[in-house]
Amino acid sequence: MIPYLFLIAYLVVLYACLWKLLQKAGKPAWAGLVPVYNIILWLRISGKPWWWVFLFIVPGVNLLMFILMNVNISIVLGEREVK
């Protein structure tokens, strides 16, 4: 029962963050709730090719891609400066 509560809490936080991210980028916020489409939009916002979506499927690589995409999004949206 406890793992399911953690999963639900994780998903609520994830989708809330995607909602705000897409609003800030000028995309429809509801798209953050659609499983694969949200990753495709995430890639478009950061200027990466669409086929990177397949890298999110590979175990281990998906964690690296998640970190890389978060850094790229923060640079694109002006929250972080490139030195």
Tab-separated table of C-alpha atoms in Angstrom:
chain	number	residue	atom	x	y	z
A	1	MET	CA	0.000	0.000	0.000
A	2	ILE	CA	2.803	2.431	0.904
A	3	PRO	CA	4.622	2.044	-2.462
A	4	TYR	CA	1.406	2.952	-4.272
A	5	LEU	CA	1.084	6.103	-2.197
A	6	PHE	CA	4.647	7.083	-3.117
A	7	LEU	CA	3.901	6.379	-6.779
A	8	ILE	CA	0.776	8.526	-6.700
A	9	ALA	CA	2.630	11.341	-4.907
A	10	TYR	CA	5.451	11.156	-7.481
A	11	LEU	CA	3.012	11.301	-10.392
A	12	VAL	CA	1.124	14.252	-8.911
A	13	VAL	CA	4.366	16.217	-8.495
A	14	LEU	CA	5.604	15.197	-11.960
A	15	TYR	CA	2.422	16.233	-13.754
A	16	ALA	CA	2.164	19.481	-11.781
A	17	CYS	CA	5.713	20.371	-12.815
A	18	LEU	CA	5.044	19.451	-16.447
A	19	TRP	CA	1.874	21.553	-16.371
A	20	LYS	CA	3.814	24.635	-15.181
A	21	LEU	CA	6.714	23.966	-17.568
A	22	LEU	CA	4.465	23.787	-20.607
A	23	GLN	CA	2.564	26.900	-19.546
A	24	LYS	CA	5.829	28.814	-19.213
A	25	ALA	CA	6.960	27.595	-22.647
A	26	GLY	CA	3.692	28.694	-24.262
A	27	LYS	CA	2.463	25.187	-25.040
A	28	PRO	CA	-0.935	23.750	-24.064
A	29	ALA	CA	-0.695	22.698	-20.418
A	30	TRP	CA	-3.010	19.682	-20.865
A	31	ALA	CA	-0.328	18.098	-23.072
A	32	GLY	CA	1.701	17.400	-19.936
A	33	LEU	CA	-0.838	14.739	-19.003
A	34	VAL	CA	-0.404	12.729	-22.235
A	35	PRO	CA	2.370	10.150	-21.651
A	36	VAL	CA	4.548	10.176	-24.810
A	37	TYR	CA	3.379	13.511	-26.212
A	38	ASN	CA	4.686	15.353	-23.140
A	39	ILE	CA	8.193	14.019	-23.764
A	40	ILE	CA	7.989	15.023	-27.433
A	41	LEU	CA	6.967	18.561	-26.438
A	42	TRP	CA	9.724	18.595	-23.847
A	43	LEU	CA	12.219	17.741	-26.601
A	44	ARG	CA	10.799	20.407	-28.945
A	45	ILE	CA	11.092	23.097	-26.278
A	46	SER	CA	14.738	22.251	-25.664
A	47	GLY	CA	15.515	21.970	-29.398
A	48	LYS	CA	16.459	18.300	-29.434
A	49	PRO	CA	15.531	15.808	-32.206
A	50	TRP	CA	12.315	13.769	-31.880
A	51	TRP	CA	14.119	10.415	-31.953
A	52	TRP	CA	15.573	11.155	-28.503
A	53	VAL	CA	12.224	9.934	-27.189
A	54	PHE	CA	13.535	6.395	-27.734
A	55	LEU	CA	16.435	7.081	-25.359
A	56	PHE	CA	13.896	7.582	-22.577
A	57	ILE	CA	12.899	3.913	-23.002
A	58	VAL	CA	16.381	2.457	-22.381
A	59	PRO	CA	16.937	1.668	-18.677
A	60	GLY	CA	19.801	3.654	-17.180
A	61	VAL	CA	20.049	5.933	-20.189
A	62	ASN	CA	16.642	7.377	-19.316
A	63	LEU	CA	17.990	8.715	-16.007
A	64	LEU	CA	20.853	10.452	-17.794
A	65	MET	CA	18.425	11.835	-20.392
A	66	PHE	CA	16.109	13.099	-17.646
A	67	ILE	CA	18.959	15.058	-16.041
A	68	LEU	CA	20.183	16.363	-19.398
A	69	MET	CA	16.702	17.491	-20.428
A	70	ASN	CA	16.140	19.304	-17.124
A	71	VAL	CA	19.383	21.234	-17.584
A	72	ASN	CA	18.505	22.054	-21.217
A	73	ILE	CA	15.021	23.253	-20.278
A	74	SER	CA	16.421	25.502	-17.553
A	75	ILE	CA	18.837	27.041	-20.076
A	76	VAL	CA	16.139	27.525	-22.739
A	77	LEU	CA	13.688	29.119	-20.308
A	78	GLY	CA	16.370	31.440	-18.935
A	79	GLU	CA	16.575	29.977	-15.447
A	80	ARG	CA	20.250	29.048	-15.841
A	81	GLU	CA	23.086	30.748	-17.672
A	82	VAL	CA	25.631	28.929	-19.811
A	83	LYS	CA	29.183	29.747	-18.724
